[in-house]
Amino acid sequence: MNPIRSIKGTHDILPADSQNWQQLEQIVRTVCQRFGYNEIRTPIFEETRLYSRSVGENTDIVSKEMYSWDDKDGKSITLRPELTASVVRSFIQHNLGGQAPVQRLYYMGPLFRRERPQKGRQRQFHQFGVEAFGSENPEQDAEIIAIAWHILLECGLSENATLHLNSIGSPNCRKAYREALKNFIRPNLSLFSETSQKRFETNPLRILDTKADHEQKMLKDAPKVSDCFSDDDMAHFESVQNFLKVMNIPFILNEKLVRGLDYYSRTVFEFTSSALGAQDALLGGGRYDGLVETLGGKATPGIGFAAGMERFLIAMAETEVLSRESKIDVYFVCLDEAGLSTALSLANKLRQAGFNVVSDPLRRSLKAQMRDANKSGAKYALILGETEMETDSIVLKNLEKSEQETVSQKNILEKLRNLTN
RNA sequence: GUGGGUGUAGCUCAAUUGGUUAGAGCACCUGGUUGUGGUCCAGGAGGCUGUGGGUUCAAGUCCCAUCACCCACCCCA
């Protein structure tokens, strides 16, 4: 019988790694709270039409990467391939917009896309992200980007990260630009690749993303989105840039940055990292002023970003940020079967007082238990043997200093408290 | 989805041109006289060589398929 393995593109996060995950999660929570954002948790699966409506029928995500199936009642269900759609759905469903004019939300969790796995890209992967609803002002854009920047700083990634910034204008501008771009390309359309030709009809802006050199050459003199900006679009984009400068957040303007999801408008941005190679997008997002309305809610502006947690951790591995500190305070060594009751009761008392205490369930030799204590990284070992049992005492050993003393069992908690404060 | 590469112990890697019982380091376990860890020494455990076929007297080594991983395309976080 061949052994059962995890599904292609999915990974176990083992104890050796989960500490890093927790550390990243902690940074995200801390920074989001610092900006007054609260966590929202939405279901892992949703109705399929949520994604076709928001992300876009013609995007790669919806057209070929989703895990979808028909539920018993015939409804098409999909494992979430991204999270903004769910957050917006929830925002509308619970009328969050009616409860406060600005909603500041963040999230974390697994997502599913059926892509070819490679480094920094899995079929089940994790993102954290933030969304802010209610303001269309540029200071909101700047705040969202600032959150991303603060998280990158805390993660030690700001040095190797580059912020690419662009505006794709408001919907009217985009519409005009679409036509202008199509008019520019149309004479030479046959020279473009099959995918580009398809995008010419479905999503012409994406053609700007092409990496084919000959296509880039033909696009050299293509009209720019900024040509179609309204005065408001222009002023908005300039304000965003000014606010970023005021906060000392470095960025470069990148007119080719279009982003693959349909719902974006105006500000779009992406942080890339030199630590990642081909899949170098660490974090990406933008404004989506029309999305709430598209999904049936009251017109509400919104902006947010999503970040790849696996990619963060890959990049963070090269930094000094991830710690390997032991979480064990005390390793409890018990030498004699007769002492087990005392050991359990004492260890329990220490745990109730907040100490992290590990004990050996194998009744191993003192040597083996001490070796294990050392490996656990515990700062202290408590040793309970025959001699100690006779005198209601216990040996307290400082494993770093290699010093030990005998303490009465009654006073051990107090003693440890004093030592660790 | 398309190319290319790689699969030997938990990890990193060995194994002449196909030729005995597939090795090493790290990690793990147990010891090194009575109750003390890290270093050192000794011993032990751990592999159907990713899986399934084929060629051969003989396959870790050659061929095919399949699966997984890596790189690029693609896409995105």
Tab-separated table of C-alpha atoms (C1' of nucleotides) in Angstrom, chain A residues 8-9 60 113 115-116 119 121 127 199 206 211 259-260 278-279 281-284 306 311 364 366-367 370 374-375 387-388 397 399 402 404, chain B residues 1-5 27-33 35-42 50-52 67-77:
chain	number	residue	atom	x	y	z
A	8	LYS	CA	0.308	18.411	-4.224
A	9	GLY	CA	1.004	22.007	-3.445
A	60	ASP	CA	-6.820	33.513	-14.486
A	113	ARG	CA	-5.572	28.234	-6.102
A	115	GLU	CA	-1.589	26.568	-9.878
A	116	ARG	CA	1.616	24.764	-10.683
A	119	LYS	CA	8.909	28.256	-4.638
A	121	ARG	CA	3.627	29.464	-4.738
A	127	GLN	CA	-2.266	35.619	3.172
A	199	ARG	CA	-6.794	40.103	-23.587
A	206	ARG	CA	-3.247	43.479	-18.896
A	211	LYS	CA	7.032	40.244	-20.634
A	259	ARG	CA	-2.696	44.131	-11.425
A	260	GLY	CA	-4.664	41.107	-12.428
A	278	ALA	CA	10.752	34.776	-9.809
A	279	GLN	CA	7.758	34.961	-7.484
A	281	ALA	CA	5.616	39.921	-5.188
A	282	LEU	CA	5.503	40.110	-1.427
A	283	LEU	CA	2.366	42.137	-1.118
A	284	GLY	CA	-0.060	43.800	-3.475
A	306	ALA	CA	-2.989	41.195	0.594
A	311	ARG	CA	6.779	34.573	0.800
A	364	ARG	CA	14.337	7.884	31.911
A	366	LEU	CA	18.842	11.332	35.243
A	367	LYS	CA	21.423	11.667	32.519
A	370	MET	CA	19.223	16.299	31.940
A	374	ASN	CA	19.492	20.995	28.007
A	375	LYS	CA	18.042	20.420	24.569
A	387	THR	CA	16.922	12.540	48.974
A	388	GLU	CA	14.669	15.459	48.213
A	397	LYS	CA	19.551	24.070	38.905
A	399	LEU	CA	21.283	25.341	33.459
A	402	SER	CA	25.483	25.425	35.980
A	404	GLN	CA	22.328	24.530	41.824
B	1	G	C1'	-1.278	24.272	-18.605
B	2	U	C1'	4.070	24.195	-21.333
B	3	G	C1'	9.379	23.410	-21.221
B	4	G	C1'	14.031	21.850	-18.426
B	5	G	C1'	16.253	19.586	-13.996
B	27	A	C1'	20.094	14.888	14.281
B	28	C	C1'	17.967	10.803	17.400
B	29	C	C1'	18.434	6.781	21.378
B	30	U	C1'	21.570	4.171	25.156
B	31	G	C1'	25.899	3.815	27.823
B	32	G	C1'	31.049	5.756	29.734
B	33	U	C1'	29.856	2.204	37.872
B	35	G	C1'	21.862	11.201	41.506
B	36	U	C1'	23.548	15.882	36.968
B	37	G	C1'	23.060	18.508	30.757
B	38	G	C1'	26.201	21.138	26.942
B	39	U	C1'	32.278	19.028	24.916
B	40	C	C1'	34.551	14.140	24.332
B	41	C	C1'	34.424	8.620	23.666
B	42	A	C1'	31.768	3.938	22.613
B	50	G	C1'	9.849	8.283	-4.480
B	51	U	C1'	6.333	4.545	-6.743
B	52	G	C1'	5.124	0.896	-10.691
B	67	C	C1'	4.179	10.906	-8.452
B	68	A	C1'	6.701	14.719	-5.799
B	69	C	C1'	10.047	18.677	-5.510
B	70	C	C1'	13.197	22.577	-7.889
B	71	C	C1'	13.926	26.277	-12.012
B	72	A	C1'	11.805	28.994	-16.054
B	73	C	C1'	7.277	30.299	-18.857
B	74	C	C1'	2.588	31.692	-17.092
B	75	C	C1'	0.220	33.937	-13.090
B	76	C	C1'	-0.045	36.184	-8.685
B	77	A	C1'	0.551	37.202	-2.710
